[in-house]
mmCIF file of C-alpha atoms and ligand atoms in Angstrom:
data_model
loop_
_atom_site.group_PDB
_atom_site.id
_atom_site.type_symbol
_atom_site.label_atom_id
_atom_site.label_comp_id
_atom_site.label_asym_id
_atom_site.label_seq_id
_atom_site.Cartn_x
_atom_site.Cartn_y
_atom_site.Cartn_z
ATOM 1 C CA UNK E 1 108.883 131.343 119.465
ATOM 2 C CA UNK E 2 111.792 129.039 118.640
ATOM 3 C CA UNK E 3 112.584 129.003 114.945
ATOM 4 C CA UNK E 4 111.344 125.709 113.462
ATOM 5 C CA UNK E 5 111.942 124.327 109.999
ATOM 6 C CA UNK E 6 109.420 125.946 107.603
ATOM 7 C CA UNK E 7 108.746 122.557 105.968
ATOM 8 C CA UNK E 8 106.882 121.540 109.136
ATOM 9 C CA UNK E 9 104.101 123.984 108.198
ATOM 10 C CA UNK E 10 103.552 121.915 105.063
ATOM 11 C CA UNK E 11 103.231 118.591 106.864
ATOM 12 C CA UNK E 12 99.825 117.316 107.948
ATOM 13 C CA UNK E 13 98.993 117.109 111.640
ATOM 14 C CA UNK E 14 98.183 113.533 112.630
ATOM 15 C CA UNK E 15 94.496 113.174 113.426
ATOM 16 C CA UNK E 16 93.557 109.941 115.161
ATOM 17 C CA UNK E 17 90.941 108.076 113.127
ATOM 18 C CA UNK E 18 87.604 107.642 114.846
ATOM 19 C CA UNK E 19 86.736 104.032 115.604
ATOM 20 C CA UNK E 20 84.063 102.994 113.137
ATOM 21 C CA UNK E 21 81.219 101.170 114.892
ATOM 22 C CA UNK E 22 77.837 100.181 113.425
ATOM 23 C CA UNK E 23 74.576 100.791 115.322
ATOM 24 C CA UNK E 24 74.536 97.096 116.259
ATOM 25 C CA UNK E 25 78.061 97.377 117.712
ATOM 26 C CA UNK E 26 79.871 95.595 114.881
ATOM 27 C CA UNK E 27 83.271 97.058 113.992
ATOM 28 C CA UNK E 28 85.712 95.950 111.282
ATOM 29 C CA UNK E 29 89.039 97.695 110.741
ATOM 30 C CA UNK E 30 89.901 97.292 107.068
ATOM 31 C CA UNK E 31 91.873 100.518 106.830
ATOM 32 C CA UNK E 32 95.496 99.608 107.636
ATOM 33 C CA UNK E 33 96.265 96.334 105.814
ATOM 34 C CA UNK E 34 96.875 94.536 109.075
ATOM 35 C CA UNK E 35 96.647 90.783 109.533
ATOM 36 C CA UNK E 36 93.168 89.838 110.732
ATOM 37 C CA UNK E 37 94.761 87.204 112.993
ATOM 38 C CA UNK E 38 96.114 87.728 116.496
ATOM 39 C CA UNK E 39 99.580 86.455 117.431
ATOM 40 C CA UNK E 40 100.211 82.698 117.449
ATOM 41 C CA UNK E 41 100.524 81.091 120.911
ATOM 42 C CA UNK E 42 104.243 80.465 120.346
ATOM 43 C CA UNK E 43 104.790 84.118 119.446
ATOM 44 C CA UNK E 44 102.811 85.275 122.480
ATOM 45 C CA UNK E 45 104.994 83.058 124.662
ATOM 46 C CA UNK E 46 108.164 84.562 123.197
ATOM 47 C CA UNK E 47 106.809 88.066 123.868
ATOM 48 C CA UNK E 48 105.849 87.112 127.426
ATOM 49 C CA UNK E 49 109.311 85.687 128.070
ATOM 50 C CA UNK E 50 110.957 88.819 126.664
ATOM 51 C CA UNK E 51 108.673 90.977 128.843
ATOM 52 C CA UNK E 52 110.560 89.693 131.898
ATOM 53 C CA UNK E 53 113.735 91.369 130.614
ATOM 54 C CA UNK E 54 112.489 94.821 129.657
ATOM 55 C CA UNK E 55 114.573 96.536 132.342
ATOM 56 C CA UNK E 56 117.525 95.762 130.013
ATOM 57 C CA UNK E 57 118.268 97.560 126.766
ATOM 58 C CA UNK E 58 117.613 95.473 123.675
ATOM 59 C CA UNK E 59 120.484 94.100 121.602
ATOM 60 C CA UNK E 60 121.300 97.196 119.480
ATOM 61 C CA UNK E 61 122.710 95.044 116.675
ATOM 62 C CA UNK E 62 119.775 92.572 116.641
ATOM 63 C CA UNK E 63 122.349 89.786 116.348
ATOM 64 C CA UNK E 64 120.033 86.780 116.739
ATOM 65 C CA UNK E 65 117.296 88.250 114.554
ATOM 66 C CA UNK E 66 119.801 89.255 111.878
ATOM 67 C CA UNK E 67 121.122 85.675 111.864
ATOM 68 C CA UNK E 68 117.600 84.278 111.666
ATOM 69 C CA UNK E 69 116.569 86.574 108.791
ATOM 70 C CA UNK E 70 119.796 85.909 106.867
ATOM 71 C CA UNK E 71 119.423 82.140 107.308
ATOM 72 C CA UNK E 72 115.771 82.226 106.257
ATOM 73 C CA UNK E 73 116.489 84.284 103.123
ATOM 74 C CA UNK E 74 119.796 82.618 102.257
ATOM 75 C CA UNK E 75 121.714 85.900 102.225
ATOM 76 C CA UNK E 76 124.880 86.969 104.105
ATOM 77 C CA UNK E 77 124.230 88.587 107.501
ATOM 78 C CA UNK E 78 126.151 91.680 106.336
ATOM 79 C CA UNK E 79 123.396 92.261 103.774
ATOM 80 C CA UNK E 80 120.647 92.571 106.404
ATOM 81 C CA UNK E 81 119.753 95.720 108.357
ATOM 82 C CA UNK E 82 116.927 95.649 110.908
ATOM 83 C CA UNK E 83 114.734 98.604 111.768
ATOM 84 C CA UNK E 84 111.693 99.611 113.817
ATOM 85 C CA UNK E 85 109.360 98.855 110.929
ATOM 86 C CA UNK E 86 110.306 99.195 107.295
ATOM 87 C CA UNK E 87 109.017 102.789 107.308
ATOM 88 C CA UNK E 88 111.806 103.654 109.718
ATOM 89 C CA UNK E 89 114.305 102.030 107.390
ATOM 90 C CA UNK E 90 112.864 104.039 104.511
ATOM 91 C CA UNK E 91 113.407 107.159 106.627
ATOM 92 C CA UNK E 92 117.023 106.099 107.180
ATOM 93 C CA UNK E 93 117.435 105.678 103.424
ATOM 94 C CA UNK E 94 116.223 109.241 102.887
ATOM 95 C CA UNK E 95 118.781 110.364 105.469
ATOM 96 C CA UNK E 96 121.418 108.299 103.698
ATOM 97 C CA UNK E 97 120.907 109.913 100.280
ATOM 98 C CA UNK E 98 119.297 113.236 101.172
ATOM 99 C CA UNK E 99 121.808 115.952 100.384
ATOM 100 C CA UNK E 100 120.536 119.476 99.656
ATOM 101 C CA UNK E 101 119.222 119.537 96.084
ATOM 102 C CA UNK E 102 118.761 115.748 95.902
ATOM 103 C CA UNK E 103 115.710 114.384 94.093
ATOM 104 C CA UNK E 104 113.843 111.209 94.981
ATOM 105 C CA UNK E 105 111.553 109.640 92.386
ATOM 106 C CA UNK E 106 108.479 107.617 93.277
ATOM 107 C CA UNK E 107 105.148 106.739 91.705
ATOM 108 C CA UNK E 108 101.954 108.503 92.660
ATOM 109 C CA UNK E 109 99.695 107.450 94.091
ATOM 110 C CA UNK E 110 101.843 105.142 96.157
ATOM 111 C CA UNK E 111 102.692 104.680 99.826
ATOM 112 C CA UNK E 112 101.664 107.743 101.841
ATOM 113 C CA UNK E 113 104.865 107.724 103.872
ATOM 114 C CA UNK E 114 107.101 108.540 100.882
ATOM 115 C CA UNK E 115 106.197 112.248 100.483
ATOM 116 C CA UNK E 116 106.295 112.752 104.224
ATOM 117 C CA UNK E 117 109.760 111.244 104.569
ATOM 118 C CA UNK E 118 110.962 113.154 101.513
ATOM 119 C CA UNK E 119 109.763 116.475 102.919
ATOM 120 C CA UNK E 120 111.245 115.763 106.335
ATOM 121 C CA UNK E 121 114.641 114.859 104.924
ATOM 122 C CA UNK E 122 114.716 117.960 102.739
ATOM 123 C CA UNK E 123 114.933 116.193 99.373
ATOM 124 C CA UNK E 124 112.748 117.126 96.409
ATOM 125 C CA UNK E 125 109.972 114.676 95.535
ATOM 126 C CA UNK E 126 109.533 113.797 91.876
ATOM 127 C CA UNK E 127 106.202 112.031 91.500
ATOM 128 C CA UNK E 128 105.478 109.958 88.414
ATOM 129 C CA UNK E 129 101.768 109.258 87.833
ATOM 130 C CA UNK E 130 100.616 105.644 87.769
ATOM 131 C CA UNK E 131 99.549 104.314 84.379
ATOM 132 C CA UNK E 132 96.513 102.013 84.566
ATOM 133 C CA UNK E 133 96.936 101.988 88.380
ATOM 134 C CA UNK E 134 100.476 100.539 87.951
ATOM 135 C CA UNK E 135 103.991 101.954 88.271
ATOM 136 C CA UNK E 136 104.998 103.411 84.897
ATOM 137 C CA UNK E 137 108.604 102.238 85.059
ATOM 138 C CA UNK E 138 109.572 103.720 81.695
ATOM 139 C CA UNK E 139 108.347 107.143 82.808
ATOM 140 C CA UNK E 140 110.089 106.693 86.159
ATOM 141 C CA UNK E 141 113.401 105.887 84.464
ATOM 142 C CA UNK E 142 112.903 108.937 82.246
ATOM 143 C CA UNK E 143 112.323 111.098 85.352
ATOM 144 C CA UNK E 144 115.839 110.343 86.643
ATOM 145 C CA UNK E 145 118.151 113.355 86.392
ATOM 146 C CA UNK E 146 121.740 113.972 87.547
ATOM 147 C CA UNK E 147 120.205 115.173 90.841
ATOM 148 C CA UNK E 148 118.308 111.906 91.463
ATOM 149 C CA UNK E 149 119.654 109.966 94.436
ATOM 150 C CA UNK E 150 116.915 107.380 94.994
ATOM 151 C CA UNK E 151 113.936 105.762 93.253
ATOM 152 C CA UNK E 152 111.254 103.965 95.264
ATOM 153 C CA UNK E 153 109.317 101.129 93.646
ATOM 154 C CA UNK E 154 106.453 99.727 95.707
ATOM 155 C CA UNK E 155 105.732 96.222 94.372
ATOM 156 C CA UNK E 156 102.857 95.373 94.897
ATOM 157 C CA UNK E 157 101.851 99.014 95.054
ATOM 158 C CA UNK E 158 100.050 100.451 98.063
ATOM 159 C CA UNK E 159 97.176 101.435 97.614
ATOM 160 C CA UNK E 160 96.351 99.917 94.208
ATOM 161 C CA UNK E 161 97.675 96.356 94.771
ATOM 162 C CA UNK E 162 99.116 96.273 91.239
ATOM 163 C CA UNK E 163 102.490 94.744 90.331
ATOM 164 C CA UNK E 164 105.389 95.138 87.944
ATOM 165 C CA UNK E 165 106.820 92.050 86.261
ATOM 166 C CA UNK E 166 110.352 90.715 85.871
ATOM 167 C CA UNK E 167 111.305 91.815 82.368
ATOM 168 C CA UNK E 168 110.112 95.412 82.811
ATOM 169 C CA UNK E 169 111.682 95.624 86.262
ATOM 170 C CA UNK E 170 115.034 94.354 84.972
ATOM 171 C CA UNK E 171 114.865 96.741 82.022
ATOM 172 C CA UNK E 172 114.164 99.565 84.456
ATOM 173 C CA UNK E 173 117.083 98.607 86.708
ATOM 174 C CA UNK E 174 119.357 98.499 83.651
ATOM 175 C CA UNK E 175 118.199 101.996 82.648
ATOM 176 C CA UNK E 176 118.729 103.649 86.052
ATOM 177 C CA UNK E 177 122.301 104.911 86.580
ATOM 178 C CA UNK E 178 124.368 102.796 88.971
ATOM 179 C CA UNK E 179 124.845 105.668 91.419
ATOM 180 C CA UNK E 180 121.086 105.969 92.044
ATOM 181 C CA UNK E 181 119.717 103.780 94.831
ATOM 182 C CA UNK E 182 116.631 101.799 93.783
ATOM 183 C CA UNK E 183 114.479 100.658 96.698
ATOM 184 C CA UNK E 184 112.058 97.800 96.094
ATOM 185 C CA UNK E 185 109.431 98.126 98.823
ATOM 186 C CA UNK E 186 108.074 94.589 99.173
ATOM 187 C CA UNK E 187 105.884 95.014 102.257
ATOM 188 C CA UNK E 188 103.297 92.700 100.666
ATOM 189 C CA UNK E 189 105.655 90.145 99.097
ATOM 190 C CA UNK E 190 104.125 87.176 100.968
ATOM 191 C CA UNK E 191 100.732 87.813 99.339
ATOM 192 C CA UNK E 192 102.048 87.731 95.756
ATOM 193 C CA UNK E 193 100.815 84.723 93.724
ATOM 194 C CA UNK E 194 101.506 86.059 90.207
ATOM 195 C CA UNK E 195 104.594 84.071 89.105
ATOM 196 C CA UNK E 196 105.680 86.948 86.842
ATOM 197 C CA UNK E 197 106.528 89.139 89.837
ATOM 198 C CA UNK E 198 110.199 88.718 90.701
ATOM 199 C CA UNK E 199 111.374 88.330 94.276
ATOM 200 C CA UNK E 200 113.517 91.414 94.918
ATOM 201 C CA UNK E 201 116.110 89.143 96.495
ATOM 202 C CA UNK E 202 116.855 87.740 93.019
ATOM 203 C CA UNK E 203 117.508 91.271 91.724
ATOM 204 C CA UNK E 204 119.870 92.778 94.283
ATOM 205 C CA UNK E 205 122.673 90.197 94.275
ATOM 206 C CA UNK E 206 124.448 91.554 91.176
ATOM 207 C CA UNK E 207 123.252 95.151 91.616
ATOM 208 C CA UNK E 208 124.927 97.174 94.388
ATOM 209 C CA UNK E 209 122.381 99.997 93.915
ATOM 210 C CA UNK E 210 119.304 97.870 94.691
ATOM 211 C CA UNK E 211 117.800 97.475 98.172
ATOM 212 C CA UNK E 212 114.798 95.394 99.214
ATOM 213 C CA UNK E 213 112.501 96.412 102.082
ATOM 214 C CA UNK E 214 110.409 93.832 103.943
ATOM 215 C CA UNK E 215 108.359 93.945 107.110
ATOM 216 C CA UNK E 216 106.997 91.762 109.898
ATOM 217 C CA UNK E 217 103.977 94.085 110.130
ATOM 218 C CA UNK E 218 101.704 92.595 107.499
ATOM 219 C CA UNK E 219 101.899 88.859 106.705
ATOM 220 C CA UNK E 220 103.646 88.085 110.011
ATOM 221 C CA UNK E 221 101.088 90.027 112.037
ATOM 222 C CA UNK E 222 103.467 92.105 114.182
ATOM 223 C CA UNK E 223 102.360 95.619 113.165
ATOM 224 C CA UNK E 224 102.072 96.692 116.811
ATOM 225 C CA UNK E 225 105.666 95.776 117.625
ATOM 226 C CA UNK E 226 107.461 97.647 114.805
ATOM 227 C CA UNK E 227 110.087 95.527 113.088
ATOM 228 C CA UNK E 228 111.179 95.306 109.472
ATOM 229 C CA UNK E 229 114.376 94.872 107.504
ATOM 230 C CA UNK E 230 116.395 95.840 104.476
ATOM 231 C CA UNK E 231 118.430 93.525 102.285
ATOM 232 C CA UNK E 232 121.148 95.102 100.174
ATOM 233 C CA UNK E 233 124.820 94.724 99.460
ATOM 234 C CA UNK E 234 127.269 95.710 102.160
ATOM 235 C CA UNK E 235 127.728 99.461 101.447
ATOM 236 C CA UNK E 236 123.997 100.231 101.540
ATOM 237 C CA UNK E 237 123.186 97.829 104.394
ATOM 238 C CA UNK E 238 126.067 99.261 106.394
ATOM 239 C CA UNK E 239 124.945 102.851 105.727
ATOM 240 C CA UNK E 240 121.496 101.970 107.029
ATOM 241 C CA UNK E 241 122.955 100.400 110.166
ATOM 242 C CA UNK E 242 124.898 103.660 110.728
ATOM 243 C CA UNK E 243 121.823 105.893 110.435
ATOM 244 C CA UNK E 244 119.749 103.991 113.003
ATOM 245 C CA UNK E 245 118.626 105.502 116.267
ATOM 246 C CA UNK E 246 120.342 103.384 118.953
ATOM 247 C CA UNK E 247 118.159 100.520 120.270
ATOM 248 C CA UNK E 248 115.464 101.228 117.672
ATOM 249 C CA UNK E 249 114.182 97.647 117.527
ATOM 250 C CA UNK E 250 112.853 96.820 120.986
ATOM 251 C CA UNK E 251 113.424 93.504 122.716
ATOM 252 C CA UNK E 252 109.807 92.296 122.440
ATOM 253 C CA UNK E 253 109.879 92.937 118.693
ATOM 254 C CA UNK E 254 113.170 91.074 118.294
ATOM 255 C CA UNK E 255 111.883 88.065 120.239
ATOM 256 C CA UNK E 256 108.542 88.042 118.418
ATOM 257 C CA UNK E 257 110.170 88.284 114.992
ATOM 258 C CA UNK E 258 112.498 85.348 115.771
ATOM 259 C CA UNK E 259 109.534 83.293 117.015
ATOM 260 C CA UNK E 260 107.562 84.253 113.894
ATOM 261 C CA UNK E 261 110.306 82.975 111.609
ATOM 262 C CA UNK E 262 110.270 79.713 113.598
ATOM 263 C CA UNK E 263 106.475 79.518 113.156
ATOM 264 C CA UNK E 264 106.576 80.640 109.552
ATOM 265 C CA UNK E 265 104.678 77.613 108.225
ATOM 266 C CA UNK E 266 101.644 78.449 110.360
ATOM 267 C CA UNK E 267 101.827 82.141 109.484
ATOM 268 C CA UNK E 268 102.015 81.440 105.765
ATOM 269 C CA UNK E 269 98.919 79.214 106.049
ATOM 270 C CA UNK E 270 97.120 82.294 107.336
ATOM 271 C CA UNK E 271 98.438 84.286 104.396
ATOM 272 C CA UNK E 272 97.016 81.574 102.128
ATOM 273 C CA UNK E 273 93.605 82.052 103.738
ATOM 274 C CA UNK E 274 93.812 85.814 103.172
ATOM 275 C CA UNK E 275 94.756 85.189 99.530
ATOM 276 C CA UNK E 276 91.665 82.973 99.150
ATOM 277 C CA UNK E 277 89.490 85.674 100.725
ATOM 278 C CA UNK E 278 91.079 88.243 98.414
ATOM 279 C CA UNK E 279 89.860 86.250 95.404
ATOM 280 C CA UNK E 280 86.402 85.935 96.934
ATOM 281 C CA UNK E 281 86.177 89.682 97.684
ATOM 282 C CA UNK E 282 87.427 90.706 94.248
ATOM 283 C CA UNK E 283 85.027 88.337 92.480
ATOM 284 C CA UNK E 284 82.189 89.579 94.678
ATOM 285 C CA UNK E 285 82.959 93.175 93.712
ATOM 286 C CA UNK E 286 83.305 92.334 90.009
ATOM 287 C CA UNK E 287 79.939 90.546 90.255
ATOM 288 C CA UNK E 288 78.450 93.749 91.657
ATOM 289 C CA UNK E 289 79.759 95.620 88.609
ATOM 290 C CA UNK E 290 82.818 97.316 90.127
ATOM 291 C CA UNK E 291 86.011 97.700 88.146
ATOM 292 C CA UNK E 292 88.817 96.490 90.391
ATOM 293 C CA UNK E 293 92.446 96.242 89.289
ATOM 294 C CA UNK E 294 93.997 92.812 89.891
ATOM 295 C CA UNK E 295 95.580 92.868 93.344
ATOM 296 C CA UNK E 296 98.566 90.914 94.640
ATOM 297 C CA UNK E 297 98.422 92.463 98.120
ATOM 298 C CA UNK E 298 96.075 92.044 101.095
ATOM 299 C CA UNK E 299 93.758 94.830 99.950
ATOM 300 C CA UNK E 300 91.609 95.953 97.018
ATOM 301 C CA UNK E 301 91.443 99.373 95.378
ATOM 302 C CA UNK E 302 88.224 101.031 94.304
ATOM 303 C CA UNK E 303 88.647 104.054 92.068
ATOM 304 C CA UNK E 304 85.712 106.188 93.204
ATOM 305 C CA UNK E 305 86.821 109.698 92.278
ATOM 306 C CA UNK E 306 84.499 112.335 93.727
ATOM 307 C CA UNK E 307 82.376 109.727 95.532
ATOM 308 C CA UNK E 308 85.197 108.342 97.653
ATOM 309 C CA UNK E 309 84.274 109.945 100.976
ATOM 310 C CA UNK E 310 80.603 109.141 100.476
ATOM 311 C CA UNK E 311 81.596 105.499 99.940
ATOM 312 C CA UNK E 312 83.687 105.470 103.122
ATOM 313 C CA UNK E 313 80.728 106.900 105.050
ATOM 314 C CA UNK E 314 78.435 104.212 103.646
ATOM 315 C CA UNK E 315 80.892 101.508 104.745
ATOM 316 C CA UNK E 316 81.107 103.084 108.208
ATOM 317 C CA UNK E 317 77.350 102.648 108.639
ATOM 318 C CA UNK E 318 77.990 98.898 108.539
ATOM 319 C CA UNK E 319 80.943 99.231 110.911
ATOM 320 C CA UNK E 320 83.542 98.863 108.147
ATOM 321 C CA UNK E 321 86.509 101.247 108.306
ATOM 322 C CA UNK E 322 88.214 101.665 104.910
ATOM 323 C CA UNK E 323 91.046 103.982 103.833
ATOM 324 C CA UNK E 324 89.685 106.766 101.621
ATOM 325 C CA UNK E 325 91.874 109.064 99.529
ATOM 326 C CA UNK E 326 89.544 111.976 98.817
ATOM 327 C CA UNK E 327 88.854 112.516 95.120
ATOM 328 C CA UNK E 328 90.725 109.337 94.139
ATOM 329 C CA UNK E 329 89.565 106.082 95.655
ATOM 330 C CA UNK E 330 89.371 103.783 98.639
ATOM 331 C CA UNK E 331 91.711 101.036 99.751
ATOM 332 C CA UNK E 332 90.036 98.199 101.604
ATOM 333 C CA UNK E 333 92.042 95.553 103.441
ATOM 334 C CA UNK E 334 91.137 91.885 103.265
ATOM 335 C CA UNK E 335 90.001 90.889 106.746
ATOM 336 C CA UNK E 336 88.202 87.979 108.344
ATOM 337 C CA UNK E 337 85.416 86.371 106.264
ATOM 338 C CA UNK E 338 82.857 88.133 108.469
ATOM 339 C CA UNK E 339 84.508 91.526 107.939
ATOM 340 C CA UNK E 340 84.754 90.903 104.201
ATOM 341 C CA UNK E 341 81.053 89.986 104.060
ATOM 342 C CA UNK E 342 80.174 93.213 105.849
ATOM 343 C CA UNK E 343 82.263 95.157 103.337
ATOM 344 C CA UNK E 344 80.775 93.358 100.314
ATOM 345 C CA UNK E 345 77.289 94.060 101.580
ATOM 346 C CA UNK E 346 78.057 97.785 102.081
ATOM 347 C CA UNK E 347 79.632 97.962 98.605
ATOM 348 C CA UNK E 348 76.559 96.327 97.045
ATOM 349 C CA UNK E 349 74.243 98.800 98.792
ATOM 350 C CA UNK E 350 76.381 101.739 97.665
ATOM 351 C CA UNK E 351 76.248 100.562 94.067
ATOM 352 C CA UNK E 352 72.514 99.955 94.191
ATOM 353 C CA UNK E 353 72.026 103.508 95.483
ATOM 354 C CA UNK E 354 74.405 105.100 92.961
ATOM 355 C CA UNK E 355 73.643 103.338 89.662
ATOM 356 C CA UNK E 356 70.556 102.949 87.515
HETATM 357 C C1 LIG O 401 102.621 98.724 105.519
HETATM 358 C C2 LIG O 401 103.713 99.134 104.630
HETATM 359 C C3 LIG O 401 105.028 99.124 105.073
HETATM 360 C C4 LIG O 401 105.365 98.556 106.405
HETATM 361 O O1 LIG O 401 105.579 99.468 107.348
HETATM 362 P P1 LIG O 401 106.171 99.037 108.747
HETATM 363 O O2 LIG O 401 106.857 100.256 109.186
HETATM 364 O O3 LIG O 401 107.104 97.900 108.539
HETATM 365 O O4 LIG O 401 104.996 98.660 109.597
HETATM 366 C C5 LIG O 401 106.036 99.495 104.216
HETATM 367 N N1 LIG O 401 105.764 99.849 102.956
HETATM 368 C C6 LIG O 401 104.512 99.843 102.482
HETATM 369 C C7 LIG O 401 104.273 100.183 101.069
HETATM 370 C C8 LIG O 401 103.452 99.501 103.308
HETATM 371 O O5 LIG O 401 102.213 99.514 102.834
#
C-alpha cells in the first residue's frame, strides 16, 4: 500500500445522488441551486463556435474574459482572477494561506465545500455557529487568533439564505487584523434585493485583505461549464493566479462567460423571475405555517431537525429533490413555477401529516 495522507480517511467518499422521479415520471431537481433555465441561444452559439477549436489549449490567462469581467465591474484587470468555478478559487485561497498550524474561520452551517477544502489543505477549521441562522460576525471576529490566516463570509449564506448588512460587515472588517484575508463569498449576489446588503466590490477597494468571490454557475446558468472569479487587490489576485492549475478554465467556459456578460440583460430578467418565485414560495410556506428565515438567495431553508430526512423522502415521492442536512434542515432551490408548485404541495402534505 502506498502511504496516503491520513486526512483522506476523514473525508467523505462522493456518492452520486439518485435521480428523484415520481411515480408519474415527474422529476424536479431543487437540490443544487442551479438556474432553472437552459442556456440562451446566443450563449449556445458561442459554445458551439468554441467547440470547433477544442483541439487547441484554452487561453491560460483568460485575457478576453478578464477584460470583459473587469469592464463590467469597473475594476482594474489586475484585480481579477478567473478560475474553474469559484470553489476552485476558494481551494487556491486555502493553498495561498495554508501553512502548517494556520487556522481558517468560517460560520457553521455554511457552504459544504469549506470544511473539505480546509481539511485538504491541512489548515485547522474554526467553526463559529450561526446565530438566528445568520453569520455571527462579532463571534467570528472574536474567534480570530494570531494563527488565523483567513475568514470566509458567505453572504447570502448557503444554506440558510440569510445576509449580513453593511454596518456590521464594515465593523467586522475593521476588527479583523489586516494580515488576515477575509473572503466574501458572493455566489448569490445577483439574487440580493435587500438594499442593506453591501456589494463586496464596494468593500475591497480600500482593504487589501478583502477578496470577493463570484461565479457564473448560479445566476448566469453556467454551472456545467465551471467558471468563476475573484476580485481583490493586486497581491491577493496575483497570488491566486499563481496557484492555478494551468489551463483550468476551459475554452467553452471562457466563450460562454463572455457571451453571458454580453447577454446580461436577458439573464438578469431571468434572475428577476426567480426572485418573484422566491417570494411566492416563501409566502406559500409561511401560509402553511412553516417558519422560514428571510432569504436573499435562490433557495429557502427549512429547519426540520430530526425530521429532515423524512421531509426529503416525502418531497421525493412528488419527484422533488431537495438538499437535506440530516438532523438540521433542508435547503430547497427555487426552480420553475411548476417545480415550485410540486415542492409547495409536498411541503403542505408533510405539514398536514406531522401537525395537529
Ligand atoms: C454554488 C456556490 C459557489 C459556486 O461554486 P462554483 O464552483 O462557482 O460552481 C460558491 N460558493 C457558494 C457558497 C455556493 O453556494
